[in-house]
Coordinates of C-alpha atoms in Angstrom, one line a residue:
M1 CA -2.2 17.4 2.1
N2 CA -1.1 18.6 -1.3
K3 CA 2.0 20.4 -2.0
Q4 CA 0.2 23.1 -3.7
I5 CA -2.4 23.8 -0.6
K6 CA 0.6 24.0 1.7
E7 CA 2.7 26.7 -0.2
Y8 CA -0.3 28.8 -1.1
L9 CA -0.8 28.9 2.8
K10 CA 2.7 29.8 3.2
N11 CA 2.5 33.1 1.3
Y12 CA 0.2 34.5 4.5
S13 CA 2.5 32.8 7.0
N14 CA 3.3 36.1 8.5
D15 CA -0.8 37.3 8.9
L16 CA -1.9 34.6 10.7
N17 CA -5.2 35.8 11.6
I18 CA -6.0 35.0 7.8
V19 CA -4.5 31.8 7.6
N20 CA -6.6 30.7 10.6
K21 CA -9.7 32.0 9.2
L22 CA -8.8 30.2 5.4
I23 CA -7.9 27.0 7.4
V24 CA -10.9 26.9 9.3
S25 CA -13.3 28.5 6.9
A26 CA -12.3 25.2 4.5
Y27 CA -12.7 23.1 7.3
L28 CA -16.3 23.9 7.9
E29 CA -17.1 24.0 4.6
F30 CA -15.5 20.5 3.3
N31 CA -17.1 19.1 6.6
N32 CA -20.7 20.7 5.9
L33 CA -20.7 22.1 9.6
K34 CA -23.2 25.1 9.4
A35 CA -24.9 27.7 11.6
I36 CA -21.9 27.8 14.1
K37 CA -22.8 29.1 17.5
N38 CA -19.7 29.5 18.9
K39 CA -18.3 32.7 19.3
H40 CA -14.9 32.5 19.0
I41 CA -15.1 30.8 15.6
L42 CA -17.8 33.4 14.8
E43 CA -15.4 36.5 15.6
L44 CA -12.8 34.5 13.4
L45 CA -14.8 34.1 10.4
S46 CA -15.8 37.4 10.5
G47 CA -14.6 40.7 8.2
N48 CA -14.3 41.0 4.4
D49 CA -11.9 38.0 3.3
K50 CA -14.2 36.2 0.8
K51 CA -12.4 36.5 -1.7
E52 CA -8.8 34.8 -0.2
I53 CA -11.5 32.2 1.3
D54 CA -13.2 31.4 -2.1
N55 CA -9.8 31.3 -3.8
F56 CA -8.7 28.7 -1.1
L57 CA -11.7 26.8 -1.1
K58 CA -11.3 26.5 -4.9
L59 CA -7.7 25.2 -4.7
I60 CA -8.4 22.8 -2.2
Y61 CA -11.5 21.4 -4.5
N62 CA -9.0 20.9 -6.9
H63 CA -6.6 19.0 -5.4
S64 CA -8.1 17.3 -2.6
E65 CA -11.3 15.1 -2.0
I66 CA -11.3 15.5 2.1
F67 CA -10.2 17.9 4.4
S68 CA -9.5 16.2 7.8
F69 CA -8.8 17.1 11.1
E70 CA -5.6 15.8 10.7
D71 CA -5.1 18.1 8.0
V72 CA -6.0 21.1 10.1
I73 CA -3.4 20.1 12.5
N74 CA -0.8 19.6 9.7
L75 CA -1.3 23.3 8.5
F76 CA -1.5 24.9 11.4
E77 CA 2.0 23.5 12.4
I78 CA 3.7 24.3 8.7
T79 CA 1.9 27.9 8.8
I80 CA 4.0 30.2 11.4
P81 CA 6.3 32.7 11.0
S82 CA 9.5 31.6 9.6
S83 CA 11.6 33.1 12.5
D84 CA 9.6 31.1 14.9
I85 CA 10.5 27.5 13.1
V86 CA 13.9 28.3 14.7
V87 CA 13.1 30.4 17.8
N88 CA 10.7 28.0 19.2
G89 CA 11.3 24.8 17.3
A90 CA 7.5 24.1 16.4
I91 CA 7.1 21.0 14.2
Y92 CA 4.0 18.7 13.1
T93 CA 4.0 15.7 15.4
P94 CA 2.5 12.4 13.3
K95 CA -0.8 10.8 14.4
Y96 CA 0.7 7.5 14.9
I97 CA 3.4 8.9 17.3
R98 CA 0.6 10.6 19.1
D99 CA -1.6 8.1 19.3
Y100 CA 1.2 5.4 20.9
I101 CA 2.6 7.9 23.3
I102 CA -1.2 8.7 24.4
N103 CA -1.9 5.0 24.9
N104 CA 1.2 4.3 26.7
S105 CA 1.1 6.5 29.3
V106 CA -2.7 8.2 29.6
N107 CA -3.9 5.1 28.8
K108 CA -2.0 3.5 31.9
L109 CA -4.3 5.9 34.4
D110 CA -7.1 5.5 36.3
I111 CA -9.5 7.6 34.1
N112 CA -12.0 9.6 36.3
E113 CA -13.2 13.3 36.1
R114 CA -10.2 14.6 38.4
I115 CA -7.9 13.8 35.9
K116 CA -5.1 16.2 34.9
I117 CA -3.5 16.1 31.5
A118 CA -0.9 18.4 30.3
D119 CA 1.0 19.4 27.4
I120 CA 3.5 21.9 28.4
A121 CA 4.7 22.8 25.3
C122 CA 1.4 22.4 23.2
G123 CA 2.6 24.4 19.9
S124 CA -0.9 24.5 17.9
G125 CA -2.8 21.5 20.2
A126 CA -2.1 18.4 18.4
F127 CA -1.2 16.3 21.3
L128 CA -3.8 18.0 23.8
Y129 CA -6.5 17.2 20.6
T130 CA -5.5 13.4 21.0
V131 CA -5.9 13.5 24.5
A132 CA -9.1 15.1 24.3
K133 CA -10.4 12.3 21.8
Y134 CA -9.1 9.6 23.9
L135 CA -10.6 10.8 27.3
K136 CA -14.0 11.5 25.0
E137 CA -14.0 8.0 23.9
K138 CA -13.3 6.7 27.4
T139 CA -15.5 8.5 29.2
K140 CA -19.0 10.1 29.2
S141 CA -18.0 13.5 29.9
S142 CA -18.7 16.6 27.5
L143 CA -16.1 18.2 25.7
F144 CA -17.0 21.3 27.5
D145 CA -16.3 19.3 31.1
I146 CA -12.7 17.9 29.6
Y147 CA -11.6 21.2 28.5
K148 CA -12.4 23.0 31.5
K149 CA -11.2 19.9 34.2
N150 CA -9.1 17.8 32.6
I151 CA -6.4 18.9 30.2
F152 CA -3.5 22.0 30.7
G153 CA -1.6 23.6 27.8
L154 CA 1.5 25.9 28.0
D155 CA 3.4 27.7 24.9
I156 CA 5.5 30.4 24.4
A157 CA 3.7 31.7 21.6
E158 CA 0.6 33.6 22.0
Y159 CA -0.8 32.4 18.5
A160 CA 0.0 28.8 19.2
I161 CA -2.4 29.2 22.3
E162 CA -4.9 30.9 19.9
R163 CA -4.9 28.0 17.5
T164 CA -5.1 25.2 20.3
K165 CA -8.3 26.9 21.5
I166 CA -9.2 26.8 17.7
L167 CA -8.6 23.1 17.3
L168 CA -10.1 21.9 20.2
T169 CA -13.3 24.1 19.6
L170 CA -13.5 22.7 15.7
Y171 CA -13.3 19.3 17.5
A172 CA -16.3 19.8 19.5
I173 CA -18.4 21.5 16.9
T174 CA -17.4 18.3 14.5
L175 CA -18.7 16.0 17.5
G176 CA -22.0 18.3 17.5
E177 CA -20.8 20.2 20.6
D178 CA -21.1 23.8 19.4
I179 CA -21.9 26.1 22.4
E180 CA -21.6 29.7 22.8
Q181 CA -18.1 29.1 24.9
F182 CA -15.7 27.0 26.1
E183 CA -13.3 27.1 29.1
F184 CA -9.8 26.2 28.8
N185 CA -6.9 26.0 30.8
L186 CA -4.5 27.2 28.2
F187 CA -1.8 29.8 28.8
S188 CA 0.9 31.4 27.1
G189 CA 4.3 31.6 29.1
N190 CA 7.6 30.2 29.0
A191 CA 8.1 26.4 30.3
L192 CA 11.5 27.6 32.1
S193 CA 10.1 29.8 34.3
F194 CA 6.2 29.3 34.4
D195 CA 4.7 28.0 37.8
W196 CA 1.9 25.7 37.7
N197 CA 1.7 26.5 41.7
E198 CA 0.9 29.9 41.0
K199 CA -2.0 29.3 38.5
Y200 CA -3.8 26.8 40.7
I201 CA -4.4 26.7 44.3
G202 CA -3.9 23.5 46.0
F203 CA -2.2 22.2 42.8
N204 CA -0.4 18.9 43.2
G205 CA 1.0 17.9 40.0
F206 CA -0.4 16.4 36.7
D207 CA -1.3 12.5 36.3
S208 CA 0.6 12.7 32.7
I209 CA 2.6 15.4 31.0
V210 CA 2.8 14.4 27.2
G211 CA 4.1 16.3 24.2
N212 CA 6.9 16.9 21.5
P213 CA 9.4 19.3 23.6
P214 CA 10.9 22.4 21.0
Y215 CA 14.0 21.2 19.7
V216 CA 16.3 24.5 19.4
R217 CA 20.0 24.8 19.8
T218 CA 21.5 27.2 22.5
K219 CA 22.6 29.4 19.9
N220 CA 19.0 30.2 18.7
L221 CA 17.8 30.7 22.1
D222 CA 16.8 34.7 23.0
N223 CA 18.8 35.8 26.0
G224 CA 15.8 35.7 28.6
S225 CA 15.7 31.7 27.8
K226 CA 19.5 31.3 28.1
S227 CA 19.7 33.0 31.5
L228 CA 16.6 30.7 32.4
L229 CA 18.0 27.6 31.3
K230 CA 20.3 27.9 34.1
N231 CA 17.4 27.4 36.9
W232 CA 17.6 23.6 35.5
K233 CA 20.2 21.6 36.7
V234 CA 20.1 19.3 33.8
A235 CA 21.0 22.2 31.6
N236 CA 24.4 23.1 33.3
S237 CA 26.7 21.0 30.6
G238 CA 27.8 22.0 27.4
N239 CA 25.3 24.0 25.4
P240 CA 22.4 22.3 26.3
D241 CA 19.3 22.5 23.4
L242 CA 16.0 23.7 24.4
Y243 CA 14.5 20.2 25.1
I244 CA 16.8 18.9 27.6
P245 CA 15.4 20.9 30.7
F246 CA 11.6 19.6 29.8
F247 CA 12.5 16.3 31.2
E248 CA 13.1 18.0 34.8
I249 CA 10.4 20.6 34.0
G250 CA 7.8 17.5 33.3
I251 CA 9.0 15.6 36.0
K252 CA 8.7 18.3 38.8
Y253 CA 5.1 18.6 37.8
L254 CA 4.1 15.3 37.6
K255 CA 2.4 13.3 40.5
E256 CA 4.1 10.2 42.2
N257 CA 3.2 7.3 40.1
G258 CA 2.3 9.8 37.0
Y259 CA 3.2 9.0 33.4
L260 CA 5.4 11.4 30.9
G261 CA 5.5 10.5 26.9
Y262 CA 7.9 12.3 24.7
I263 CA 8.7 12.1 21.3
T264 CA 12.5 13.9 21.6
I265 CA 15.9 14.2 20.4
N266 CA 17.8 10.7 20.8
T267 CA 21.1 12.4 21.2
F268 CA 20.8 12.7 24.9
K269 CA 22.1 9.4 25.3
K270 CA 25.4 10.4 24.2
S271 CA 25.9 14.0 23.9
V272 CA 28.0 16.0 26.2
N273 CA 25.4 18.9 26.8
A274 CA 23.0 16.1 27.9
R275 CA 25.5 14.4 30.8
E276 CA 23.6 16.4 33.5
L277 CA 20.3 15.2 32.1
R278 CA 21.7 11.5 32.2
K279 CA 23.1 11.9 35.7
F280 CA 19.7 13.6 36.9
L281 CA 17.7 10.4 35.6
N282 CA 20.1 8.1 37.1
K283 CA 19.9 9.7 40.4
E284 CA 16.0 9.4 40.1
S285 CA 16.1 5.8 39.1
L286 CA 12.6 6.6 37.5
K287 CA 11.0 3.9 35.4
L288 CA 12.3 4.9 32.2
S289 CA 11.8 3.2 28.5
I290 CA 13.4 4.4 25.4
L291 CA 12.0 3.5 21.9
D292 CA 14.8 4.5 19.5
F293 CA 14.4 5.6 16.1
G294 CA 18.2 5.5 15.3
S295 CA 18.8 7.0 11.8
Y296 CA 15.1 6.9 10.6
Q297 CA 13.6 10.2 9.9
I298 CA 10.1 10.6 11.6
F299 CA 9.3 14.4 10.7
D300 CA 9.1 15.9 7.2
N301 CA 11.3 18.2 6.1
K302 CA 13.4 18.2 9.4
M303 CA 16.7 16.4 9.8
T304 CA 16.3 14.9 13.4
Y305 CA 17.1 11.8 15.2
T306 CA 14.5 11.0 17.6
C307 CA 13.1 8.4 20.1
I308 CA 9.8 8.1 22.4
V309 CA 11.0 8.1 26.1
L310 CA 8.2 7.4 28.4
I311 CA 8.9 7.7 32.1
Q312 CA 6.8 6.5 35.1
K313 CA 7.4 8.5 38.0
N314 CA 8.0 5.3 40.0
I315 CA 11.7 3.5 41.1
S316 CA 13.2 1.0 39.2
E317 CA 16.3 -0.3 38.9
Y318 CA 16.7 -0.5 35.4
I319 CA 16.1 0.8 32.1
T320 CA 14.0 -0.7 29.1
Y321 CA 15.3 0.1 25.6
A322 CA 14.4 -0.9 22.2
K323 CA 15.7 -0.2 18.8
I324 CA 12.6 0.4 16.5
S325 CA 11.0 1.6 13.3
P326 CA 8.2 4.0 12.2
D327 CA 6.5 0.9 10.8
S328 CA 6.7 -1.0 13.8
I329 CA 4.9 1.5 15.5
K330 CA 2.1 2.2 12.9
F331 CA 1.6 -1.9 12.8
S332 CA 1.4 -2.1 16.8
R333 CA 4.3 -4.4 16.4
K334 CA 5.4 -5.9 19.6
F335 CA 9.2 -4.7 20.5
N336 CA 12.2 -6.6 21.9
F337 CA 13.3 -4.4 25.0
T338 CA 16.3 -4.7 26.6
E339 CA 16.6 -4.4 30.3
I340 CA 19.9 -2.3 31.2
D341 CA 20.7 -1.6 35.0
Y342 CA 21.1 2.1 35.9
N343 CA 24.2 1.3 37.9
I344 CA 26.3 0.1 34.7
L345 CA 25.1 3.4 32.9
D346 CA 28.1 5.7 32.5
D347 CA 26.7 9.2 32.6
H348 CA 29.5 11.2 31.8
K349 CA 30.6 9.4 28.8
G350 CA 27.2 8.5 28.0
W351 CA 24.9 5.4 28.0
L352 CA 25.6 2.4 26.0
L353 CA 22.1 0.9 25.6
A354 CA 22.0 -2.5 24.0
D355 CA 21.9 -6.3 24.9
E356 CA 24.6 -8.1 27.2
N357 CA 26.4 -9.6 24.1
I358 CA 27.1 -6.1 22.5
F359 CA 27.7 -4.6 26.0
K360 CA 30.5 -7.0 27.2
N361 CA 32.1 -6.6 23.5
I362 CA 32.0 -2.7 23.8
N363 CA 33.4 -3.2 27.4
I364 CA 36.1 -5.2 26.0
I365 CA 37.2 -3.2 23.1
E366 CA 37.3 0.1 25.3
N367 CA 39.6 -2.1 27.7
T368 CA 41.9 -3.7 25.2
G369 CA 44.9 -1.9 25.2
I370 CA 45.2 2.2 24.8
P371 CA 42.4 4.4 23.9
L372 CA 43.1 6.1 20.7
G373 CA 42.5 9.4 22.3
R374 CA 45.2 8.9 24.4
K375 CA 47.7 6.8 22.0
N376 CA 47.4 9.7 19.6
L377 CA 46.5 13.2 19.0
I378 CA 43.5 13.8 17.2
K379 CA 42.4 16.9 15.5
N380 CA 39.7 19.0 14.0
G381 CA 40.4 20.9 10.6
I382 CA 40.8 24.3 9.9
A383 CA 38.1 26.7 10.4
T384 CA 38.0 29.9 8.2
L385 CA 34.3 30.6 8.2
Q386 CA 34.4 31.1 4.7
N387 CA 36.0 28.4 3.2
S388 CA 34.5 29.4 -0.6
L389 CA 36.7 32.4 -0.4
Y390 CA 39.6 31.2 1.3
I391 CA 39.9 27.6 -0.6
F392 CA 39.8 27.2 -4.2
K393 CA 41.0 24.9 -7.3
P394 CA 43.2 26.5 -9.8
Y395 CA 42.0 26.4 -13.4
K396 CA 45.6 27.6 -14.2
E397 CA 48.9 28.3 -13.1
D398 CA 52.1 29.8 -13.7
K399 CA 55.5 30.2 -11.9
K400 CA 54.0 33.1 -9.8
Y401 CA 50.5 32.7 -9.5
F402 CA 47.3 30.6 -9.0
Y403 CA 44.3 31.4 -11.2
M404 CA 41.0 30.8 -9.6
E405 CA 37.1 31.7 -10.3
Y406 CA 34.9 33.0 -7.6
N407 CA 31.5 34.0 -8.3
N408 CA 32.0 34.0 -12.0
E409 CA 35.0 36.4 -11.6
E410 CA 38.7 35.4 -12.2
Y411 CA 41.4 36.1 -10.1
K412 CA 45.4 35.5 -9.5
I413 CA 46.7 34.8 -6.2
E414 CA 50.3 34.7 -5.8
R415 CA 51.7 31.2 -4.9
A416 CA 53.6 32.3 -2.4
I417 CA 50.4 33.1 0.2
C418 CA 49.1 29.6 -0.7
R419 CA 49.0 26.0 0.9
D420 CA 48.0 22.8 -0.3
I421 CA 44.6 21.7 1.6
I422 CA 42.3 18.6 1.4
K423 CA 38.8 17.8 2.7
P424 CA 38.6 14.4 4.3
N425 CA 35.0 14.3 4.0
K426 CA 35.1 13.5 0.0
L427 CA 38.5 11.3 0.7
K428 CA 38.1 7.7 0.6
T429 CA 41.4 6.3 -0.7
S430 CA 45.0 7.6 -0.7
E431 CA 45.3 7.8 -4.7
E432 CA 42.8 10.2 -4.2
I433 CA 44.9 12.5 -2.3
E434 CA 46.8 14.2 -5.8
K435 CA 43.0 15.1 -7.5
L436 CA 41.1 16.3 -4.4
T437 CA 44.0 18.5 -2.9
E438 CA 43.3 22.0 -3.3
K439 CA 45.1 25.5 -2.5
I440 CA 44.1 28.0 0.5
I441 CA 45.3 31.6 1.1
F442 CA 47.0 31.4 4.1
P443 CA 47.8 35.0 5.4
Y444 CA 50.1 34.1 8.2
N445 CA 53.9 33.9 8.8
V446 CA 55.1 30.6 10.0
K447 CA 58.1 30.5 12.2
N448 CA 59.2 27.0 13.8
R449 CA 55.7 25.7 13.1
F450 CA 53.9 28.5 14.7
A451 CA 51.3 30.6 12.7
S452 CA 50.9 34.6 13.2
V453 CA 48.8 36.6 10.7
I454 CA 50.9 38.8 8.4
D455 CA 50.5 42.9 8.7
E456 CA 47.6 44.2 6.5
S457 CA 50.4 46.5 5.0
F458 CA 52.7 43.7 4.3
L459 CA 49.9 41.8 2.6
E460 CA 48.7 44.5 0.2
S461 CA 52.7 44.6 -0.6
T462 CA 53.9 41.5 -0.9
Y463 CA 50.8 40.0 -2.1
P464 CA 49.3 42.9 -3.8
Y465 CA 46.7 40.3 -6.2
T466 CA 45.5 38.4 -3.2
Y467 CA 45.2 41.4 -1.1
K468 CA 43.0 42.9 -4.1
Y469 CA 40.9 40.1 -4.1
L470 CA 40.0 39.9 0.0
L471 CA 39.7 43.8 0.0
K472 CA 36.6 43.4 -2.3
H473 CA 34.7 40.7 0.1
K474 CA 35.9 42.5 3.1
D475 CA 32.4 43.3 3.8
L476 CA 31.5 39.4 3.5
L477 CA 34.5 38.5 5.6
L478 CA 33.4 41.3 8.2
Q479 CA 29.8 39.2 8.7
R480 CA 31.9 36.0 9.9
D481 CA 31.2 34.6 13.9
K482 CA 34.3 36.2 15.3
N483 CA 34.7 36.4 19.3
K484 CA 34.3 40.2 19.3
D485 CA 36.2 40.8 22.6
K486 CA 39.5 40.3 20.8
K487 CA 41.2 42.1 18.2
Y488 CA 41.0 40.4 14.7
K489 CA 42.3 41.1 11.6
W490 CA 39.3 41.4 8.7
F491 CA 41.6 38.9 6.6
E492 CA 42.5 36.2 9.0
F493 CA 40.7 32.8 9.4
G494 CA 37.6 33.0 11.5
R495 CA 39.2 30.2 14.0
S496 CA 42.9 29.6 14.7
Q497 CA 42.0 25.8 15.1
S498 CA 44.8 23.2 13.6
I499 CA 46.8 26.2 11.6
N500 CA 49.9 25.1 13.7
D501 CA 49.1 21.4 13.0
Y502 CA 51.8 19.6 11.0
G503 CA 53.3 15.9 10.7
K504 CA 52.5 12.6 9.2
K505 CA 48.7 11.8 9.8
L506 CA 45.4 9.2 8.8
L507 CA 42.7 11.6 7.6
F508 CA 38.7 10.7 8.1
P509 CA 35.5 12.3 8.0
Y510 CA 33.0 13.8 10.0
M511 CA 30.7 10.9 9.5
S512 CA 30.7 8.0 6.8
N513 CA 28.8 4.7 6.2
K514 CA 32.5 2.9 5.9
P515 CA 35.6 3.3 7.8
Y516 CA 37.7 5.5 5.5
F517 CA 40.9 6.3 7.0
V518 CA 43.4 7.5 4.5
Y519 CA 47.3 8.0 5.5
T520 CA 49.2 10.8 4.1
N521 CA 53.1 11.8 4.7
D522 CA 52.7 15.1 3.5
E523 CA 53.4 17.1 7.0
N524 CA 52.6 20.3 5.6
L525 CA 49.0 19.3 3.8
M526 CA 46.4 21.2 5.6
F527 CA 42.5 20.0 6.3
Y528 CA 39.1 21.0 6.4
A529 CA 36.0 19.6 7.0
G530 CA 37.4 16.4 8.7
Y531 CA 39.5 14.8 11.2
A532 CA 43.4 13.8 11.5
I533 CA 45.0 11.5 13.5
Y534 CA 48.6 12.5 14.0
G535 CA 51.6 10.2 14.8
E536 CA 55.4 10.1 14.7
S537 CA 55.9 6.7 13.0
E538 CA 54.4 6.1 9.5
I539 CA 54.6 2.3 10.2
E540 CA 52.3 2.8 13.6
L541 CA 50.0 5.1 11.8
K542 CA 49.5 2.5 9.1
I543 CA 48.9 0.0 11.6
I544 CA 46.4 1.8 13.1
E545 CA 44.9 2.6 10.0
K546 CA 44.2 -1.4 9.2
I547 CA 43.0 -1.7 12.8
L548 CA 40.4 1.3 12.1
K549 CA 39.4 0.1 8.9
S550 CA 38.4 -3.3 10.0
K551 CA 35.1 -4.7 11.2
V552 CA 35.9 -4.4 14.7
F553 CA 36.2 -0.8 14.7
W554 CA 32.8 -0.7 12.5
Y555 CA 31.1 -2.6 14.9
Y556 CA 32.2 -0.2 17.7
I557 CA 31.0 2.7 15.9
E558 CA 27.8 1.2 14.9
H559 CA 26.8 0.6 18.7
T560 CA 28.6 3.9 20.1
S561 CA 27.8 6.5 17.9
K562 CA 25.5 8.7 16.6
P563 CA 23.7 7.4 13.7
Y564 CA 22.7 9.5 10.4
S565 CA 20.4 8.6 7.4
S566 CA 21.7 6.1 5.0
K567 CA 23.6 4.1 7.6
Y568 CA 26.0 6.9 8.2
F569 CA 27.7 7.5 12.0
A570 CA 29.3 10.3 13.4
L571 CA 33.1 10.2 13.7
A572 CA 33.8 12.9 15.9
K573 CA 36.4 12.7 18.3
N574 CA 34.0 11.8 21.1
Y575 CA 33.0 9.0 19.7
V576 CA 36.1 7.4 18.1
K577 CA 38.7 8.2 21.5
D578 CA 37.9 5.4 23.5
F579 CA 38.1 2.7 21.2
G580 CA 41.1 0.6 22.4
I581 CA 43.9 0.1 20.2
C582 CA 45.0 -3.6 20.5
E583 CA 49.0 -4.4 21.5
L584 CA 50.5 -6.0 19.1
T585 CA 53.8 -8.4 19.0
D586 CA 56.5 -7.7 16.3
D587 CA 55.0 -10.5 14.0
E588 CA 51.6 -9.3 14.2
K589 CA 52.4 -5.9 13.4
V590 CA 54.3 -7.3 10.1
F591 CA 51.1 -9.2 9.2
L592 CA 48.6 -6.3 9.5
L593 CA 51.2 -3.9 7.3
K594 CA 51.8 -6.8 5.0
Q595 CA 48.1 -8.2 4.6
N596 CA 45.6 -7.0 2.1
S597 CA 42.4 -9.3 2.6
K598 CA 39.9 -7.6 4.8
D599 CA 38.8 -10.9 5.7
K600 CA 41.8 -12.3 7.3
I601 CA 42.6 -9.1 9.0
D602 CA 39.1 -9.0 10.1
N603 CA 39.3 -12.5 11.7
F604 CA 42.6 -11.6 13.3
L605 CA 41.5 -8.5 15.2
I606 CA 38.2 -10.6 16.1
S607 CA 40.3 -12.9 17.5
K608 CA 43.3 -10.8 19.3
Y609 CA 40.3 -8.5 20.7
G610 CA 38.3 -11.6 22.3
I611 CA 34.9 -10.5 21.0
L612 CA 32.0 -12.2 19.2
I613 CA 30.4 -10.2 16.6

């Protein structure tokens, strides 16, 4: 669908009634559907909005030759109130994903007139439409009967249920089944508390549950939903995202031998907040298949990393897993699935889903020597929660002051209140340290390497220019997400993490496409937006640097860490701490320290670890 059409509708996204009217009117006009009988659609089309409709139709005729049913679904999903995109996690699921899930869940069922299929976070009804289309093609049933007997939907947003009704009604009209009224099993409610047993007497579960569970972070949930999360055992680890309990909910309401099919976040394999989910799935030992898109982006304008999860409510001893691409789904290619026994999966640390050789290599690496996280301290950088205000690159300096710019205004800052700081996310070599080092305003007194925030009166009298600068931006500093139950001075950092960290270190980024580890012996150098590995010995850290920049380490990361686009991988502490640092003889240490050939270092370490890669 043309970008201009989407942008035009977004202007009305807070008036969903007119948006619905424009979309439906355009679809009916483009597809020459006249003399509508359905009361729901007639009511929607009523009113005095001819000018808006004519303008929208003109825009479509100018930019598009067709207006398909898939266009209707797409426009419904992108034209929701902007606040709900974050709160409800609504997103358009591509047709090829929906088709694959239906073909590998609903298609495996014995299709009869009593079959019951649900989407418990149905959004605007894309999955339910796909199910209805499938059932219509496989049976002789009318859509009236399919809607009344076979498909069920739930969503927290009332307008989503309204749109699902519109979508299913339009589909029926398109197929010539234009009747005054349909009967739907569509409900507005919170899936975290909605009880299907209360809706239907004698309810014994769904034959299949399909959908795209909402991608909402805990911090964006309303207080009611946060409280309801606690009712689901899979949501009792860390700060669970909203999609996590939808597995437990789905399995609860699924019949024995029924099928669940989701497109969802792929991080549940490793993330801390999904530990209880992994434990739950392992304990249930259901027939589970994961098709992992890895770093491929499935959704437009959405940085999410996803997988298709298919579950049959039937006991199995193993999981099947495959890494796939969008094209492999689109063109129906066969996948090479790996079978992984439940009993070898580590629910706490995270699931390593790989073939036998990779699994063996990772196991060897993690059991060689001492884990990095036990051998050395791994720390996160400082967090001011307003970096652009505290951190700067002076455009000039003299004996007493640094001179900086902020929001196109010039300021001078006392040198004595500043420290050196660097951003590991930008750092690739030790030669870049001097060029990339910046200054940070550090409103703390340091005694015996322990920092305590200075008094406001001392800041004003001792560093008057800095005080004046910070005071000018006090309102901005007060907006930071500080811990409200403690007394904070408005000018101190937003978090206290790492303000007392000193020492020789290896700096490395949050994520990378190569192993960038940079040694510095500047014990006072602070850092932000990255990590550091601390050590007492320069020789020890330089040996670790050689190991971490090797093919062995990057092989480990590629198979255990969280992938991002462009072959980037997360390097958070949780992903590097279990890498085993091999024990070395004195001669081997000398070899690593003196050797500059990457190939020779790689070959030595591959042999040392005893792995095949």
